[in-house]
PDB file of C-alpha atoms in Angstrom:
ATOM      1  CA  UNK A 148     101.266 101.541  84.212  1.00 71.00           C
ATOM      2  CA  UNK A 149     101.722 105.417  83.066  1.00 79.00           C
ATOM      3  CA  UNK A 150     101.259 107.697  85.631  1.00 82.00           C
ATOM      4  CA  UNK A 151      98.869 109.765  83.806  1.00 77.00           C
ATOM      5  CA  UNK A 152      96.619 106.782  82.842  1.00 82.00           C
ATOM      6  CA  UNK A 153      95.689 106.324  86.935  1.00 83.00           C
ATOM      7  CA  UNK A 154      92.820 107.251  88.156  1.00 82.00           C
ATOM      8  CA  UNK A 155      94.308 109.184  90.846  1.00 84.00           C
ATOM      9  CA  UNK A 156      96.128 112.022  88.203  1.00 84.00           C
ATOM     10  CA  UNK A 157      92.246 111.940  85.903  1.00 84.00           C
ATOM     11  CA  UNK A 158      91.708 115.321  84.318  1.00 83.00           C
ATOM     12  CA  UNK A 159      95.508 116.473  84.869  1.00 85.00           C
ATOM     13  CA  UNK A 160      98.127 116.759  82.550  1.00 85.00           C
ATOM     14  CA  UNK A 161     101.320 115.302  82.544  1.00 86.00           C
ATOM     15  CA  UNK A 162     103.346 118.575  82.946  1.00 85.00           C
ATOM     16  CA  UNK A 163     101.360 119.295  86.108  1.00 84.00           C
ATOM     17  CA  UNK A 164     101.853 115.787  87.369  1.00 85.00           C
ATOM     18  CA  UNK A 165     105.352 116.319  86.848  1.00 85.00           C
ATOM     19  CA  UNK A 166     105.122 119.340  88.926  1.00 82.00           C
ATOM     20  CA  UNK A 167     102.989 117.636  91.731  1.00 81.00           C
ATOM     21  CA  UNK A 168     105.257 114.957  92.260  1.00 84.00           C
ATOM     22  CA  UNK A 169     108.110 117.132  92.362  1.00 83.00           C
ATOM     23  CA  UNK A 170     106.302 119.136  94.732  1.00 79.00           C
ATOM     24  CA  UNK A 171     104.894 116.144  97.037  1.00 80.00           C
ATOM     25  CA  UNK A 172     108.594 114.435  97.028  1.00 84.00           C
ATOM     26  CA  UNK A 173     107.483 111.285  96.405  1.00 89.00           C
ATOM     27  CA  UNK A 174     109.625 107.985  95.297  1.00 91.00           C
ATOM     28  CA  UNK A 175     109.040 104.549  93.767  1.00 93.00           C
ATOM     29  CA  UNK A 176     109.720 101.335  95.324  1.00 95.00           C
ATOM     30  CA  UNK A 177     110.048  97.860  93.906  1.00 97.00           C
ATOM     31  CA  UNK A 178     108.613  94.925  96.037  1.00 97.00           C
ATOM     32  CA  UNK A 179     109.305  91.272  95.598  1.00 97.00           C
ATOM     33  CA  UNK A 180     106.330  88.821  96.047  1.00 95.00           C
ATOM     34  CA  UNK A 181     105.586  88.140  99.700  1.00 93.00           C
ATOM     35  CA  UNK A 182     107.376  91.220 101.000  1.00 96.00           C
ATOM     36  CA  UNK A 183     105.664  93.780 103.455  1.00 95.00           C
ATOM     37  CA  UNK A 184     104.792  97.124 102.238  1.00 95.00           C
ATOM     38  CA  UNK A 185     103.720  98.031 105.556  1.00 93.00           C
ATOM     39  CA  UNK A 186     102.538  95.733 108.990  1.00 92.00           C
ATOM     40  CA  UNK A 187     100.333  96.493 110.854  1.00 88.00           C
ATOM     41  CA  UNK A 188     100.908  99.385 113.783  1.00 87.00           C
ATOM     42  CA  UNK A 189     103.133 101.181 111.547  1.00 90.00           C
ATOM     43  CA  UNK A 190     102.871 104.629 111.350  1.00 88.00           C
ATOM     44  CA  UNK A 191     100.721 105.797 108.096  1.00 87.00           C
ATOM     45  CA  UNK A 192     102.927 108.597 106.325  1.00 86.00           C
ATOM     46  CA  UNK A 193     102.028 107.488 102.692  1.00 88.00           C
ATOM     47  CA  UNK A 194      99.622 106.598 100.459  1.00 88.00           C
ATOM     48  CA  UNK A 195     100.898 103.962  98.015  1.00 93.00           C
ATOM     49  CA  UNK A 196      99.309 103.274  93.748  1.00 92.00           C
ATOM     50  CA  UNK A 197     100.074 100.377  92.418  1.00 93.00           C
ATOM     51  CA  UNK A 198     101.983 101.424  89.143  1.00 94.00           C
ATOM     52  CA  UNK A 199     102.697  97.185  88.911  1.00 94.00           C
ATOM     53  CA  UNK A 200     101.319  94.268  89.974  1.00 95.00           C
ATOM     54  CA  UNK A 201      99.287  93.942  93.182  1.00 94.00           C
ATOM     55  CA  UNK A 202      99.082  93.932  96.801  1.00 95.00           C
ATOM     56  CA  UNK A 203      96.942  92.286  99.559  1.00 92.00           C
ATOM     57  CA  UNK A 204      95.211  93.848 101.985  1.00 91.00           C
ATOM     58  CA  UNK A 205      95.167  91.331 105.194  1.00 89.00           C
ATOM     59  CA  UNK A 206      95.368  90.702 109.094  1.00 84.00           C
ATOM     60  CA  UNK A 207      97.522  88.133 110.300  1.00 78.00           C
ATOM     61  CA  UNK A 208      96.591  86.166 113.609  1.00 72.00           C
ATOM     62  CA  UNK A 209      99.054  84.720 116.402  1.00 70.00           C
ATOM     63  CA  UNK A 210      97.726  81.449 115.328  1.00 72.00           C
ATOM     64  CA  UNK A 211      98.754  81.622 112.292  1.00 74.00           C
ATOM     65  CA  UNK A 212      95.630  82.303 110.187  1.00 75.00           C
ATOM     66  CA  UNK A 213      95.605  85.318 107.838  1.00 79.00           C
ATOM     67  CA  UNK A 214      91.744  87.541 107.265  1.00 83.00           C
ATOM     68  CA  UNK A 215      92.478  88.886 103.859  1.00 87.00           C
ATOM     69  CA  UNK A 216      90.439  91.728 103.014  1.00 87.00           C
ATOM     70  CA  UNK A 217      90.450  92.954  99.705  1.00 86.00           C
ATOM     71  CA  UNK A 218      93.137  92.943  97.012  1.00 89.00           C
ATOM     72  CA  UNK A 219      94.326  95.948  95.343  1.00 91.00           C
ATOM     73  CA  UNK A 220      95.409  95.748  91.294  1.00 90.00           C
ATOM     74  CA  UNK A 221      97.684  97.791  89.286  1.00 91.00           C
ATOM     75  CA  UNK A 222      95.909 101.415  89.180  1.00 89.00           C
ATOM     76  CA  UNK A 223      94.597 101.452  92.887  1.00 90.00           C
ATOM     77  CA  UNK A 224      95.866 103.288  95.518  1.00 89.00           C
ATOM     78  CA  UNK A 225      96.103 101.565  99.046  1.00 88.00           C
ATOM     79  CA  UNK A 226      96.220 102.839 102.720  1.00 84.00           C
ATOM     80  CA  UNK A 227      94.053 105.441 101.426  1.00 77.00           C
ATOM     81  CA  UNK A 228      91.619 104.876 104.468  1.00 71.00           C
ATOM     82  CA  UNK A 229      94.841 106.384 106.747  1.00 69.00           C
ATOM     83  CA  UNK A 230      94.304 109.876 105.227  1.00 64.00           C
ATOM     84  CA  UNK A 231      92.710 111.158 108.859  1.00 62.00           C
ATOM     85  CA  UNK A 232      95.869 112.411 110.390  1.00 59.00           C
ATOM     86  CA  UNK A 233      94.285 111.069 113.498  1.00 64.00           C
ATOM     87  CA  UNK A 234      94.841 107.604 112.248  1.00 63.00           C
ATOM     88  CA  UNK A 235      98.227 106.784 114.256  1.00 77.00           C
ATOM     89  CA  UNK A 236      98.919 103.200 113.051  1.00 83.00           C
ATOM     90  CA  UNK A 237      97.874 100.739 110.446  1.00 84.00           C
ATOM     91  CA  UNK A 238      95.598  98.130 111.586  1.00 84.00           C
ATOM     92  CA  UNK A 239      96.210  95.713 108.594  1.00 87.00           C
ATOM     93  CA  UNK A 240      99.101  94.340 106.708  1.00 91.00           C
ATOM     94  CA  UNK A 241      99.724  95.019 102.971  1.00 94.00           C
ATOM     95  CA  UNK A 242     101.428  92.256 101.059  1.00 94.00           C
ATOM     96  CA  UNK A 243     103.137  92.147  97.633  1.00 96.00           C
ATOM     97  CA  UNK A 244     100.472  89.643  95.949  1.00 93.00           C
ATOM     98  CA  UNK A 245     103.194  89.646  93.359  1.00 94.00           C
ATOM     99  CA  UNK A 246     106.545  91.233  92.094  1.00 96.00           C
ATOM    100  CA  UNK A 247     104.926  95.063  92.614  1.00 96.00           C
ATOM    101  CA  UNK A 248     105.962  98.829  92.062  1.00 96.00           C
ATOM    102  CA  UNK A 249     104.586 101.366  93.915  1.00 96.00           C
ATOM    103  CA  UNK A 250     104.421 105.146  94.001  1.00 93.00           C
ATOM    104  CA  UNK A 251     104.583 107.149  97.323  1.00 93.00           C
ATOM    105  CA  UNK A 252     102.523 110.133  98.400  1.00 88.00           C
ATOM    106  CA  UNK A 253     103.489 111.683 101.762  1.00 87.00           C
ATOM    107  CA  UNK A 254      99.976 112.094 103.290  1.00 81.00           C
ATOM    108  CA  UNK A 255     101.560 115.835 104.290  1.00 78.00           C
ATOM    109  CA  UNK A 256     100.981 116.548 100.209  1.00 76.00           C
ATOM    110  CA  UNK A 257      97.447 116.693 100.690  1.00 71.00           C
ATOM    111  CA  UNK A 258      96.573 118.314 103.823  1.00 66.00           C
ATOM    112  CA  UNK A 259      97.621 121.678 102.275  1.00 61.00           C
ATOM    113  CA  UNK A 260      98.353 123.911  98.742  1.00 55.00           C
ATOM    114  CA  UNK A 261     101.181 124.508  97.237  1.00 56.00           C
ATOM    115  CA  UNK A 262     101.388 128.518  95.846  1.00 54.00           C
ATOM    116  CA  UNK A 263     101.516 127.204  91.893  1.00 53.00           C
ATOM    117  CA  UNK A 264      99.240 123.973  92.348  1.00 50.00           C
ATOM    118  CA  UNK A 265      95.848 124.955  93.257  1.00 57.00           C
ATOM    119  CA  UNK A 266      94.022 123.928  90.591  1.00 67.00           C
ATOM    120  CA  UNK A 267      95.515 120.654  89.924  1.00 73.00           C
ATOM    121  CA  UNK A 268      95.265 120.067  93.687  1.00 72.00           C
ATOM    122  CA  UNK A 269      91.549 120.609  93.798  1.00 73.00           C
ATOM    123  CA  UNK A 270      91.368 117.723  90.705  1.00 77.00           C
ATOM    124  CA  UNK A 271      93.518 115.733  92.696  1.00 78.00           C
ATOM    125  CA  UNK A 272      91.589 115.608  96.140  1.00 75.00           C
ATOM    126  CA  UNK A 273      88.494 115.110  93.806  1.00 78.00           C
ATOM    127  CA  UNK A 274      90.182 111.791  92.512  1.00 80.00           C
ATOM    128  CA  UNK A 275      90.840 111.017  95.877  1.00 78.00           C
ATOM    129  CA  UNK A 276      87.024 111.183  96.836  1.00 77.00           C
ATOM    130  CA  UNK A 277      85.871 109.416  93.973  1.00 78.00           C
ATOM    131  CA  UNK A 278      88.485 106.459  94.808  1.00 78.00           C
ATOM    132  CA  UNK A 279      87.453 106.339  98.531  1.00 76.00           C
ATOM    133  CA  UNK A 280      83.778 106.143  97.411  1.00 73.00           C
ATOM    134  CA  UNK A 281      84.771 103.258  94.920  1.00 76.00           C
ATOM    135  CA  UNK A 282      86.563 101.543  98.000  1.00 78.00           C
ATOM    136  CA  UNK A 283      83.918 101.165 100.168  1.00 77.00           C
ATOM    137  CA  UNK A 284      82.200 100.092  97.823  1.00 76.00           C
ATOM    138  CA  UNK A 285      84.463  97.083  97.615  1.00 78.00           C
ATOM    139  CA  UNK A 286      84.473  97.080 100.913  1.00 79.00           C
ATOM    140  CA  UNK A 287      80.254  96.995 101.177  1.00 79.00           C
ATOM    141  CA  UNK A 288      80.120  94.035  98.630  1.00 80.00           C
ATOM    142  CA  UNK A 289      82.639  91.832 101.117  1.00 83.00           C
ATOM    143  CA  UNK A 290      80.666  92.538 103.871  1.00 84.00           C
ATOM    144  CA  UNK A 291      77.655  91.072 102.056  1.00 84.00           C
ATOM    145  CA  UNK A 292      79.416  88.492 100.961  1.00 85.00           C
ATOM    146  CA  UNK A 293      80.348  87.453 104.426  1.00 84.00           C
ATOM    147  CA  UNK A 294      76.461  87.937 105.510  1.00 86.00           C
ATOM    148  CA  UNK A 295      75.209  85.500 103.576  1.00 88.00           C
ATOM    149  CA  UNK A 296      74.286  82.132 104.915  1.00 86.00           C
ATOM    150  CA  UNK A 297      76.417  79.364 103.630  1.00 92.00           C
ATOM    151  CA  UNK A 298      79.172  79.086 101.705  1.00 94.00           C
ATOM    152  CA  UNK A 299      77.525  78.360  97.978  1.00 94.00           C
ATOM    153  CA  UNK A 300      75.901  81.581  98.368  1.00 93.00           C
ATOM    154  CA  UNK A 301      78.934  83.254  99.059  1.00 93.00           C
ATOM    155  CA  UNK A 302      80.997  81.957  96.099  1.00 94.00           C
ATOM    156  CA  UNK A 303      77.294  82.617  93.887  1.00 93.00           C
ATOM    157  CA  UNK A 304      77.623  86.506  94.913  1.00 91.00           C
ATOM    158  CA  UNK A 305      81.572  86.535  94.626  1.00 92.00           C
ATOM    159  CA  UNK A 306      81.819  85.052  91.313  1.00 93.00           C
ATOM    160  CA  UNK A 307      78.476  86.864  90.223  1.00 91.00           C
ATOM    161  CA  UNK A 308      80.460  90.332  91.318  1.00 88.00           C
ATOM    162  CA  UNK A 309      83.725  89.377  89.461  1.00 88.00           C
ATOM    163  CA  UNK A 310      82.719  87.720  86.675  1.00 91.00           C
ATOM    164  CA  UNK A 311      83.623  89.002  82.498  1.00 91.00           C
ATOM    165  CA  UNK A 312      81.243  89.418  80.105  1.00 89.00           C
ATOM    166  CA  UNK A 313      81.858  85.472  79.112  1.00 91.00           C
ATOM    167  CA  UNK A 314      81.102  84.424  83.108  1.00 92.00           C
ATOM    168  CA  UNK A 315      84.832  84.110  83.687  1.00 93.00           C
ATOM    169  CA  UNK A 316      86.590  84.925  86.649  1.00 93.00           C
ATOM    170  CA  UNK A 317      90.403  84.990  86.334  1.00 90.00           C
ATOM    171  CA  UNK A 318      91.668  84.088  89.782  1.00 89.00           C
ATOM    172  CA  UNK A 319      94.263  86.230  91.056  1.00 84.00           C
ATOM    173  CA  UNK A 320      94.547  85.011  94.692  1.00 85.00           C
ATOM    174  CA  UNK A 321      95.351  81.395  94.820  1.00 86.00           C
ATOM    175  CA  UNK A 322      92.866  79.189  96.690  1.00 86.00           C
ATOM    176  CA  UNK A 323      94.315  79.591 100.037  1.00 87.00           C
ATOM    177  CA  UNK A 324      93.976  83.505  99.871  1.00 88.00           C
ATOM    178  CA  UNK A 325      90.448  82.733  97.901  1.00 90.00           C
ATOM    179  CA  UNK A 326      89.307  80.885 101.448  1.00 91.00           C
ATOM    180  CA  UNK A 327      90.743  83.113 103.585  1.00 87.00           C
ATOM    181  CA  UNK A 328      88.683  85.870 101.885  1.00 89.00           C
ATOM    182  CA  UNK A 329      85.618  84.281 101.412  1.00 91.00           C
ATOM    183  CA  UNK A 330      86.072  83.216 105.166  1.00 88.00           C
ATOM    184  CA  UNK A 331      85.724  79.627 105.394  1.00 90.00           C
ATOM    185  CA  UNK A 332      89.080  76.942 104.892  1.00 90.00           C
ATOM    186  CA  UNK A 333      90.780  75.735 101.634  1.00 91.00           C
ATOM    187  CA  UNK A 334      89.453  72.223 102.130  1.00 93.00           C
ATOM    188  CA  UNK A 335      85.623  73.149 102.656  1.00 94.00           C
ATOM    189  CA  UNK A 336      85.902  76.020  99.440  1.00 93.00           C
ATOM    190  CA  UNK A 337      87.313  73.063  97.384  1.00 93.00           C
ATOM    191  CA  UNK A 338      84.698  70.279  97.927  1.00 94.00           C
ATOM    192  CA  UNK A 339      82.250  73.179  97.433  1.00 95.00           C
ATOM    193  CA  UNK A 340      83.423  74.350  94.408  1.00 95.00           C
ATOM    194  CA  UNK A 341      84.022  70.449  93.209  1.00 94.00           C
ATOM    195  CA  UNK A 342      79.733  70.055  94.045  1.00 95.00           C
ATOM    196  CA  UNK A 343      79.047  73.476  92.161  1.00 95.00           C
ATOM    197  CA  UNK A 344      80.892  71.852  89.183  1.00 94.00           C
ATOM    198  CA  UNK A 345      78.858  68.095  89.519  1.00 94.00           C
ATOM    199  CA  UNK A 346      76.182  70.407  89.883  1.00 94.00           C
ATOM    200  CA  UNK A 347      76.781  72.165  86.473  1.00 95.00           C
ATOM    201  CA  UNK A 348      76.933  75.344  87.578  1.00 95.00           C
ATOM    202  CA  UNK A 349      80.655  76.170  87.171  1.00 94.00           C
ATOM    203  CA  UNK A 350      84.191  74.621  85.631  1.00 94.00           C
ATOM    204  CA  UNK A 351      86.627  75.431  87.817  1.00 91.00           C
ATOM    205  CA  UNK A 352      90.073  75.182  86.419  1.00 88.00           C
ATOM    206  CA  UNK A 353      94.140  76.128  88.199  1.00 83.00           C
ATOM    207  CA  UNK A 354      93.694  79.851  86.955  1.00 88.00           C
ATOM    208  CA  UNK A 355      90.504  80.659  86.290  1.00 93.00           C
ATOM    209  CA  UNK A 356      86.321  80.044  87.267  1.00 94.00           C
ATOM    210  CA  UNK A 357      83.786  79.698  84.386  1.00 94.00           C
ATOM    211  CA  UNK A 358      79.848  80.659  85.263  1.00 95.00           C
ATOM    212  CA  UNK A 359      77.981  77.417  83.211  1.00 94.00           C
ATOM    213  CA  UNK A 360      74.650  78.328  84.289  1.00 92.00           C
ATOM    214  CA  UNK A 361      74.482  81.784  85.790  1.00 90.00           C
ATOM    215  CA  UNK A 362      70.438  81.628  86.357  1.00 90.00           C
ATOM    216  CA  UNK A 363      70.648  78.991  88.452  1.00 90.00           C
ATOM    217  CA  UNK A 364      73.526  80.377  90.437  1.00 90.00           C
ATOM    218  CA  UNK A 365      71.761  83.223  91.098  1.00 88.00           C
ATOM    219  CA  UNK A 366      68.842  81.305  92.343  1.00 88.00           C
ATOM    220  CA  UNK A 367      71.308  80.694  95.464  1.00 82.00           C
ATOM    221  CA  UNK A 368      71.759  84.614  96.503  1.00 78.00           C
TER     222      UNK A 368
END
């Protein structure tokens, strides 16, 4: 993705984001599938956008199991929740969801001015506000997700949330990350998802989720 088109650099042009990068040091990094961007109780120093591909935001366990907690496509920023400098570690993992590039912003950048970028600073910490607001917003919509009080209402809502304007859902997490976020196992999401189908409320499919009869799904939320 272009630098200018994110979210992030809105209302700036590219001559001053030129300049702000420049300014704020930053670098790109290319991450293979799998790899770590950062673990958990390592120090926040940037903030990272997704120029390519995506990331995971997750918690690992001793035992094994991994919480994920969001994902984060191509245009988002991530670790974004770290800006308090009093934040001294991570308390997640971020994982390349898939072969990703990244740009990195030293937090430093944004806790003060630069003598020839005040203006485009301003636009940029207003970004940054409107992104954090968007955030916990995804964040607010897991959270009901996980309050609901079985599992077919918590696929309902999910796919209700994600859905195109056909009643798609293109699945980016494969069903094992699906589970994990929805919080339940692989086994019990796929013989619910197998009843929702007999049930003709959805065609589930390798890649993808189709919404047959959305009234009647939402009848379950």
């Amino acid at each position: 993705m272009e630098i200018q088109k994110l979210n992030l650099f809105r209302g700036i042009s590219q001559e001053e984001i030129e300049d702000m990068l420049r300014c704020a040091s930053t670098s790109r990094k290319k991450y293979k599938e799998g790899e770590y961007l950062f673990r958990v109780h390592d120090k926040p120093v940037f903030m990272f956008v997704i120029l390519s591909g995506r990331a995971i935001v997750a918690r690992d366990f001793s035992s094994g199991r991994q919480d994920i907690i969001l994902e984060v496509a191509e245009g988002d920023v991530l670790g974004e929740n770290f800006f308090d400098p009093d934040n001294k570690e991570y308390w997640y993992d971020a994982i390349a969801g898939s072969d990703t590039e990244v740009l990195m912003l030293p937090f430093s950048f944004f806790y003060g001015f630069c003598g020839n970028a005040c203006k485009k600073h301003q636009e940029l910490i207003k970004n940054m506000l409107e992104i954090f607001s968007v955030r916990n917003s995804e964040l607010s919509k897991k959270a009901h997700i996980l309050s609901c009080n079985n599992l077919r209402e918590r696929i309902a809502l999910w796919l209700l949330d994600n859905c195109n304007e056909s009643g798609k859902v293109v699945l980016n997490m494969n069903r094992e990350q699906l589970s994990s976020y929805l919080g339940v196992t692989r086994p019990s999401l796929s013989r619910e998802l197998m009843k929702m189908q007999d049930d003709g409320l959805i065609k589930a499919d390798k890649g993808w989720i189709k919404i047959i009869n959305g009234e009647k799904l939402e009848n379950y939320i």
